[in-house]
Structure formats: structure tokens, C-alpha cells
PDB file of C-alpha atoms in Angstrom:
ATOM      1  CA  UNK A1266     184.817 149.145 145.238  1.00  0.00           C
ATOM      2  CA  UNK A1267     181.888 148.321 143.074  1.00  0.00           C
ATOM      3  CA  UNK A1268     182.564 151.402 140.749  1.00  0.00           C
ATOM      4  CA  UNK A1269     186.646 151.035 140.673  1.00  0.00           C
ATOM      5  CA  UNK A1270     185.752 147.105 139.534  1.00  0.00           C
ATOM      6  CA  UNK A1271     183.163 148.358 136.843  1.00  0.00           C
ATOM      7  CA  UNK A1272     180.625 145.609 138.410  1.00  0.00           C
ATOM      8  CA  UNK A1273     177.332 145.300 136.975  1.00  0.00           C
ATOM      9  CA  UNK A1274     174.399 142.969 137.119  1.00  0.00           C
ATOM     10  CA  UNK A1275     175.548 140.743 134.264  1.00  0.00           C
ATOM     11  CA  UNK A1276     178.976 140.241 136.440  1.00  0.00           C
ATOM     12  CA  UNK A1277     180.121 137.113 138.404  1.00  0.00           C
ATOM     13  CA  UNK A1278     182.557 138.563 141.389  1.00  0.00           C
ATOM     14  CA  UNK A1279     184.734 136.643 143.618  1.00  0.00           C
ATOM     15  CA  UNK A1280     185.894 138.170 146.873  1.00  0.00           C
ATOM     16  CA  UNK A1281     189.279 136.142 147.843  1.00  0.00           C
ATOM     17  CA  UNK A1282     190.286 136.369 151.260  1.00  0.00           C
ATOM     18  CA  UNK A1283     186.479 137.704 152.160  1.00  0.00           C
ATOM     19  CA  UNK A1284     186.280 137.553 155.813  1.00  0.00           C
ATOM     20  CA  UNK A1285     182.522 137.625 156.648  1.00  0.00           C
ATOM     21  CA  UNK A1286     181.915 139.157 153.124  1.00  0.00           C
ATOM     22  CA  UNK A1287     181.321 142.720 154.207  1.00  0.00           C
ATOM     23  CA  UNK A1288     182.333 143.827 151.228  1.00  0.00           C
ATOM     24  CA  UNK A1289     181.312 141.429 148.566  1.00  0.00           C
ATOM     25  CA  UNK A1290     177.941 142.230 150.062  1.00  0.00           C
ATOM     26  CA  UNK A1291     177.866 145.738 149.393  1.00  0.00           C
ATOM     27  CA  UNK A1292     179.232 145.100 145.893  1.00  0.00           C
ATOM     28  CA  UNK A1293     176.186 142.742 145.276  1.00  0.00           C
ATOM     29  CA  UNK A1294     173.747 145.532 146.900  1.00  0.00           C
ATOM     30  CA  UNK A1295     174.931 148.341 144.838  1.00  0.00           C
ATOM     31  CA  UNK A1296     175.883 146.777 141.762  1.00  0.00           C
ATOM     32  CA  UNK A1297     173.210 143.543 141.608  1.00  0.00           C
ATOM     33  CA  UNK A1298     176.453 141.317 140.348  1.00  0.00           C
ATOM     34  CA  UNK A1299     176.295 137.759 141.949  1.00  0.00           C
ATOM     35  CA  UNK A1300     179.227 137.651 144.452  1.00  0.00           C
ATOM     36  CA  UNK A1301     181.217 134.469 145.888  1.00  0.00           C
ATOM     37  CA  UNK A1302     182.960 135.208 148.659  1.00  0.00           C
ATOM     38  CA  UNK A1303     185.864 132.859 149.741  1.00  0.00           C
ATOM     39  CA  UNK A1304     188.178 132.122 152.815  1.00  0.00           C
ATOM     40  CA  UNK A1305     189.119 129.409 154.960  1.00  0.00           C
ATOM     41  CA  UNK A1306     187.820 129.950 157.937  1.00  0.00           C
ATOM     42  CA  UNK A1307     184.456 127.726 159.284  1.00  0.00           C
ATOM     43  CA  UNK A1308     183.208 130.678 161.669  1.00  0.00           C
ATOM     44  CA  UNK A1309     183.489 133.429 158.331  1.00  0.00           C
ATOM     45  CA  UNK A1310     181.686 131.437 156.100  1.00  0.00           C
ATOM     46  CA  UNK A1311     178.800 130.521 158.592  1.00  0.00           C
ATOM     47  CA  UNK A1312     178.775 134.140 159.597  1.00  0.00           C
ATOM     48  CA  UNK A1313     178.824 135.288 156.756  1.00  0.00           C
ATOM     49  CA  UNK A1314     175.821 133.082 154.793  1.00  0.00           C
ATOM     50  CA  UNK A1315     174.156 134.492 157.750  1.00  0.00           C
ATOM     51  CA  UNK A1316     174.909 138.093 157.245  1.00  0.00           C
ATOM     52  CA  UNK A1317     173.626 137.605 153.485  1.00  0.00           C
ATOM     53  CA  UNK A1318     170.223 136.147 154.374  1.00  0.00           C
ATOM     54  CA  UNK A1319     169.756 138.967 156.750  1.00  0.00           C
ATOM     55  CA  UNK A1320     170.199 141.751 154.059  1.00  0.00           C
ATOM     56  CA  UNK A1321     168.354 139.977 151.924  1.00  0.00           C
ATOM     57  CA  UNK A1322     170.846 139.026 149.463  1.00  0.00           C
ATOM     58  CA  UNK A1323     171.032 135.277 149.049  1.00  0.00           C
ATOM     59  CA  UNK A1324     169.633 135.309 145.342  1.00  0.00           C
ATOM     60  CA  UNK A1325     172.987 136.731 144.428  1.00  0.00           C
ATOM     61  CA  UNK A1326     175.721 136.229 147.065  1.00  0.00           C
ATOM     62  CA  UNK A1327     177.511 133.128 149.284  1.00  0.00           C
ATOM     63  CA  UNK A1328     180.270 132.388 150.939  1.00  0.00           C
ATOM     64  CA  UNK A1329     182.690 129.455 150.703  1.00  0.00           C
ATOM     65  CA  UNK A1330     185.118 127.438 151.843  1.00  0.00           C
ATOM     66  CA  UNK A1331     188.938 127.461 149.838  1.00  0.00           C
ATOM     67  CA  UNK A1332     192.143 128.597 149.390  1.00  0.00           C
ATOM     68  CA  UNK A1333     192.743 131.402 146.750  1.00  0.00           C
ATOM     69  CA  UNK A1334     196.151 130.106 146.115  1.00  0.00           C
ATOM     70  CA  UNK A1335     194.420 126.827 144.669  1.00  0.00           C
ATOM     71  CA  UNK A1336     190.281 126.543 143.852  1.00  0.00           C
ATOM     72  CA  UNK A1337     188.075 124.207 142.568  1.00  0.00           C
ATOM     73  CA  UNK A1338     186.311 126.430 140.665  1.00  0.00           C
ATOM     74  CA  UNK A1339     186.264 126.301 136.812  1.00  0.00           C
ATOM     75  CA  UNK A1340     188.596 128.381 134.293  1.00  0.00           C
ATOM     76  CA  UNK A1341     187.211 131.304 133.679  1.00  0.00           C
ATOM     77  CA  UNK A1342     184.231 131.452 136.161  1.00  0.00           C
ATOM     78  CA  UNK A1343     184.267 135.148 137.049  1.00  0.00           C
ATOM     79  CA  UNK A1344     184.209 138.830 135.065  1.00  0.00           C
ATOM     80  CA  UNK A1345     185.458 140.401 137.899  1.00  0.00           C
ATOM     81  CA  UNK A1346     187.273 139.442 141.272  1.00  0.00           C
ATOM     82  CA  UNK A1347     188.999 141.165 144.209  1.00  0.00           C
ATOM     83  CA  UNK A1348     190.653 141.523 147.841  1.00  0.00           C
ATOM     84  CA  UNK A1349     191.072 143.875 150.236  1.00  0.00           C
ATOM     85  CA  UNK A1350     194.150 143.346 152.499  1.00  0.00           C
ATOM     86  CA  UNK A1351     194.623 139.763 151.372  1.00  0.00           C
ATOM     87  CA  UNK A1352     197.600 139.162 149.568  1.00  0.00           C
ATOM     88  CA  UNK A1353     199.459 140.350 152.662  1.00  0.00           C
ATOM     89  CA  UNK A1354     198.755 137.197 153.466  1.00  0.00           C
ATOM     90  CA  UNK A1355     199.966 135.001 150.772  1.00  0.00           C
ATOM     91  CA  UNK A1356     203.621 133.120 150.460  1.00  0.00           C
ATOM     92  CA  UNK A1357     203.090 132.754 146.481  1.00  0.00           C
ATOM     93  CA  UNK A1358     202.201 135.579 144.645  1.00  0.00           C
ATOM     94  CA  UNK A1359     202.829 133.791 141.328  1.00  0.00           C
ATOM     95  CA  UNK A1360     200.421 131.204 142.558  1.00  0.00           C
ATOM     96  CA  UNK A1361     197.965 133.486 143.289  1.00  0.00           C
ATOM     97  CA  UNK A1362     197.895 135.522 140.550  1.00  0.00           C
ATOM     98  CA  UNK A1363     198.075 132.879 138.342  1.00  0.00           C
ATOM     99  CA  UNK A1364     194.856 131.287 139.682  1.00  0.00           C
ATOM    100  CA  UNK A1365     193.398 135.175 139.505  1.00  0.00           C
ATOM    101  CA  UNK A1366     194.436 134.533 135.643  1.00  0.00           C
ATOM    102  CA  UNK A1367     192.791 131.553 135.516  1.00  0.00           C
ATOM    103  CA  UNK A1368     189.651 132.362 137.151  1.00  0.00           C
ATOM    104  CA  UNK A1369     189.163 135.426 134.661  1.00  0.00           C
ATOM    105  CA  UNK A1370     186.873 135.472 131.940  1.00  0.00           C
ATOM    106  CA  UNK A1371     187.945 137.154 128.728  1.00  0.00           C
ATOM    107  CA  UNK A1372     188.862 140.946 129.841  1.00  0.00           C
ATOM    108  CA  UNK A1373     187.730 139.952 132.919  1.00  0.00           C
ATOM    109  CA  UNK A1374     189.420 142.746 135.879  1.00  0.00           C
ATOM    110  CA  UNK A1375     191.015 142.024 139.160  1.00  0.00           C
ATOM    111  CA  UNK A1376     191.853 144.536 141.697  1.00  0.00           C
ATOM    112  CA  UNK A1377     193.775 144.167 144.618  1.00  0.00           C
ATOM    113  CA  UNK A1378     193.816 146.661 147.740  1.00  0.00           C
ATOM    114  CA  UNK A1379     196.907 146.134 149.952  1.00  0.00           C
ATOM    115  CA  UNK A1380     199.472 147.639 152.351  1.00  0.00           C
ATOM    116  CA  UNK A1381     202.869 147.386 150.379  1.00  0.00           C
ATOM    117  CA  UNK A1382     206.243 148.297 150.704  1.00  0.00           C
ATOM    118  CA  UNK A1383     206.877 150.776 148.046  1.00  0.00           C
ATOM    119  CA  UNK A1384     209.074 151.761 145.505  1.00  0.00           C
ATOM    120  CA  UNK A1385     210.481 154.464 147.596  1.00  0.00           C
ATOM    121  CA  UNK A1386     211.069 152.351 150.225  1.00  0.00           C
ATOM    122  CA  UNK A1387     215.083 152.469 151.389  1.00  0.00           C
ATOM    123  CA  UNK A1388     215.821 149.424 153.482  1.00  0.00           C
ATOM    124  CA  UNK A1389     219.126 151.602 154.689  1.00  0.00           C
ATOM    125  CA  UNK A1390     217.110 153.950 156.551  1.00  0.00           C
ATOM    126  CA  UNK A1391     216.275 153.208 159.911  1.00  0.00           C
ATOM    127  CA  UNK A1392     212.940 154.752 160.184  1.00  0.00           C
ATOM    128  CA  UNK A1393     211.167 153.049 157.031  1.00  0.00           C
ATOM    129  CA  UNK A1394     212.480 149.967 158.339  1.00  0.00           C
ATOM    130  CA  UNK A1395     211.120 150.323 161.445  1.00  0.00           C
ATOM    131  CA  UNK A1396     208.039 151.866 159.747  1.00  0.00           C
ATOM    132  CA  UNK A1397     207.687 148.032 157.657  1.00  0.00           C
ATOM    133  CA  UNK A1398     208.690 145.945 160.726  1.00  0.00           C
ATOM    134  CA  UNK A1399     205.973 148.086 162.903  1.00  0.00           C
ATOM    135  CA  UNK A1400     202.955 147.049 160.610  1.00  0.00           C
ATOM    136  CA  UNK A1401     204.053 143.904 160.027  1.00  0.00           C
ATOM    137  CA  UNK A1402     204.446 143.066 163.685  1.00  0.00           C
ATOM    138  CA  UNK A1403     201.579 144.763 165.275  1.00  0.00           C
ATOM    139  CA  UNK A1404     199.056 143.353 162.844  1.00  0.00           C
ATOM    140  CA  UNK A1405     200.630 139.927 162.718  1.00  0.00           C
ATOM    141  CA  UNK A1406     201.287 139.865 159.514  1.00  0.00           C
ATOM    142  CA  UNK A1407     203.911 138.357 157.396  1.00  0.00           C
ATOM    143  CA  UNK A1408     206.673 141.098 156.098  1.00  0.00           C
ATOM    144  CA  UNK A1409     205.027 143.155 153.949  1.00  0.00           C
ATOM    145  CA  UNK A1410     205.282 142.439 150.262  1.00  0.00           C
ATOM    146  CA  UNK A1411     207.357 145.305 147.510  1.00  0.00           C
ATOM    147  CA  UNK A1412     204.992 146.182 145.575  1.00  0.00           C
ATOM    148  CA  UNK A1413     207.531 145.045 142.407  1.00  0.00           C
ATOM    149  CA  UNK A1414     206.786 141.493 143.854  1.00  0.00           C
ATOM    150  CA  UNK A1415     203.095 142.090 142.739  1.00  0.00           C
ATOM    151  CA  UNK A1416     203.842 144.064 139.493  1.00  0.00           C
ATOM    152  CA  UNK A1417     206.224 141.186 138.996  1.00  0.00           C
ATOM    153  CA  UNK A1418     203.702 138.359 139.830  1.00  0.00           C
ATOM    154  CA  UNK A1419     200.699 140.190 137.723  1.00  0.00           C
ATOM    155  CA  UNK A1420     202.654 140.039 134.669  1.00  0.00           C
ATOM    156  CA  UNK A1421     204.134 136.991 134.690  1.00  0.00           C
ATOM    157  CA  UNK A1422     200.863 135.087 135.139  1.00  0.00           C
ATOM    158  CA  UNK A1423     199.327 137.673 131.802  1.00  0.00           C
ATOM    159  CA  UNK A1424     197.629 139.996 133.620  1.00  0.00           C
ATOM    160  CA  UNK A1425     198.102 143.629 132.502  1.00  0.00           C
ATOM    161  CA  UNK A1426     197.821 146.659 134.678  1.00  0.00           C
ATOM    162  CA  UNK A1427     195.612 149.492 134.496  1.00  0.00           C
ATOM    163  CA  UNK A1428     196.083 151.417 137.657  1.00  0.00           C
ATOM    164  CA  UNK A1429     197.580 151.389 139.985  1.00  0.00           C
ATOM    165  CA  UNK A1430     197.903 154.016 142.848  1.00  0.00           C
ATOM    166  CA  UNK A1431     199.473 154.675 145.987  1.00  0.00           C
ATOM    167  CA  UNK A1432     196.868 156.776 148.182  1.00  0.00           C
ATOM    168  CA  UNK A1433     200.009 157.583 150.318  1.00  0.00           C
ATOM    169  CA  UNK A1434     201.368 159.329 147.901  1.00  0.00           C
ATOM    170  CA  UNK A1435     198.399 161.511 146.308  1.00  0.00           C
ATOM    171  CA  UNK A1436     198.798 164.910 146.529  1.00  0.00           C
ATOM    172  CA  UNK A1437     195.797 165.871 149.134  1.00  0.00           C
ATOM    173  CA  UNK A1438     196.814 162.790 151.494  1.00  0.00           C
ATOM    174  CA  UNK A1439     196.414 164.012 155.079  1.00  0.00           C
ATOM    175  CA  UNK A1440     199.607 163.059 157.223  1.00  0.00           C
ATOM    176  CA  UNK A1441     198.581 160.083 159.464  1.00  0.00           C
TER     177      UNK A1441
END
């Protein structure tokens, strides 16, 4: 994560939808970047505050409470900011994204790790639609977003992609 983001010390991170912060954690360890986590939940952020003093890391990293649809923090606050099966999630991508754009500093990068319904995807064939209703249903989840909903979002709020790649479609991916 840390090296795909291109976080250094100098960086400000934001983890939306950070859970206990696992992961913004390691990001802070290995890169020394400042990290705010962020999520909604009471337990996650107590948790996770607690998690941070116990690896030693509250010089640099906290967690708190919002709604990455809507923050209160101020324009361009952050180099860097990411989230790891979040947007899943979300009923707005355009909202979201366009708080990501907001949130940015000046070629500021934001990455996004998700499980997406892809371009290949044929919604007249049985098996990838049970495939989609499957993972949606067993983890709970809303349906699963296209992944031209996100392209579509991303651009429309300014923000230009770099890469982006499918890992189930690169070429030494091992069958699940």
C-alpha cells in the first residue's frame, strides 16, 4: 500500500472507511507519513487509538469519527488518501469522489482497492450473475458497483487515472 501510494514522511494520509486502522498503521510504520484514519463506528475508533498507542505510533497516526461521503476537514488537507474495500459501501460515488477531490492537495493521489463488477461482466449470463449476487449477498454488501461507475465518478469530480488494474485478470492469477 505504502509503496503503490508513493507515501513518504512529508505526506498527510487519510484512510476512509479505516476499520480499526490496520492498515493506515502500517502505512505510518513503513513510510513515517502522519495517517488519519476515519469511519463511523464508536468501537473502531476506540480500538483503534488503542491499537496505535500500543505500536507506538501516536506521534503520527489517529483515528476519527465521520463520514467520507461528507467531512469536516479542510480543502486540501491530505497528499495522499485511500480505502480498501470501502466504496462497496457507498450509495454516491460522485459524492465521494468529489470530497476525495476536495480533500487533495495539489497532485495529491488517491487509490482505491475494491471488489467490482467488471467490464467483462455479461448480466445475460447466468453464472456471472450469480457470481455478483453471491458476493454481494454473503458479505452483506450492497450490489457491487461496475467499475465504469467509478471511472465515471473519478472523472467527473477531476480526478485523473493512473492505474488501474484488475488482479483477476493478470496473467499469473491463480484460479480461486
Amino acid at each position: 500500500m505504502t509503496r503503490y501510494l508513493g507515501a513518504g514522511k512529508e505526506d498527510s494520509v487519510l484512510e476512509i472507511g479505516c476499520g480499526y486502522g490496520e492498515m493506515g498503521r502500517q502505512v505510518a510504520k513503513i513510510s513515517g507519513a502522519s495517517v488519519t484514519g476515519l469511519t463511523m463506528a464508536d468501537a473502531e475508533i476506540v480500538g483503534g487509538n488503542q491499537r496505535i498507542k500500543e505500536a507506538g505510533l501516536d506521534d503520527r497516526c489517529k483515528i476519527v469519527q465521520g463520514n467520507y461521503h461528507k467531512t469536516d476537514f479542510q480543502d486540501a488537507s491530505f497528499s495522499k488518501i485511500f480505502g480498501i474495500y470501502t466504496l462497496k459501501y457507498s450509495s454516491d460515488l460522485d459524492a465521494v469522489f468529489g470530497e476525495v477531490a476536495r480533500l487533495l492537495k495539489p497532485n495529491g493521489r488517491f487509490l482505491s482497492y475494491e471488489i467490482l463488477v467488471t467490464d467483462a461482466y455479461d448480466k445475460t449470463n447466468p453464472e456471472h450473475k450469480e457470481y455478483v449476487q453471491n458476493i454481494s449477498t454473503c458479505t452483506c454488501m450492497p450490489p457491487l458497483w461496475h467499475a465504469q461507475a467509478m471511472r465515471d465518478a473519478a472523472l467527473k469530480a477531476g480526478l485523473v487515472p493512473v492505474v488501474e488494474e484488475d488482479i483477476g485478470a493478470v496473467p499469473n492469477a491463480r484460479p480461486w
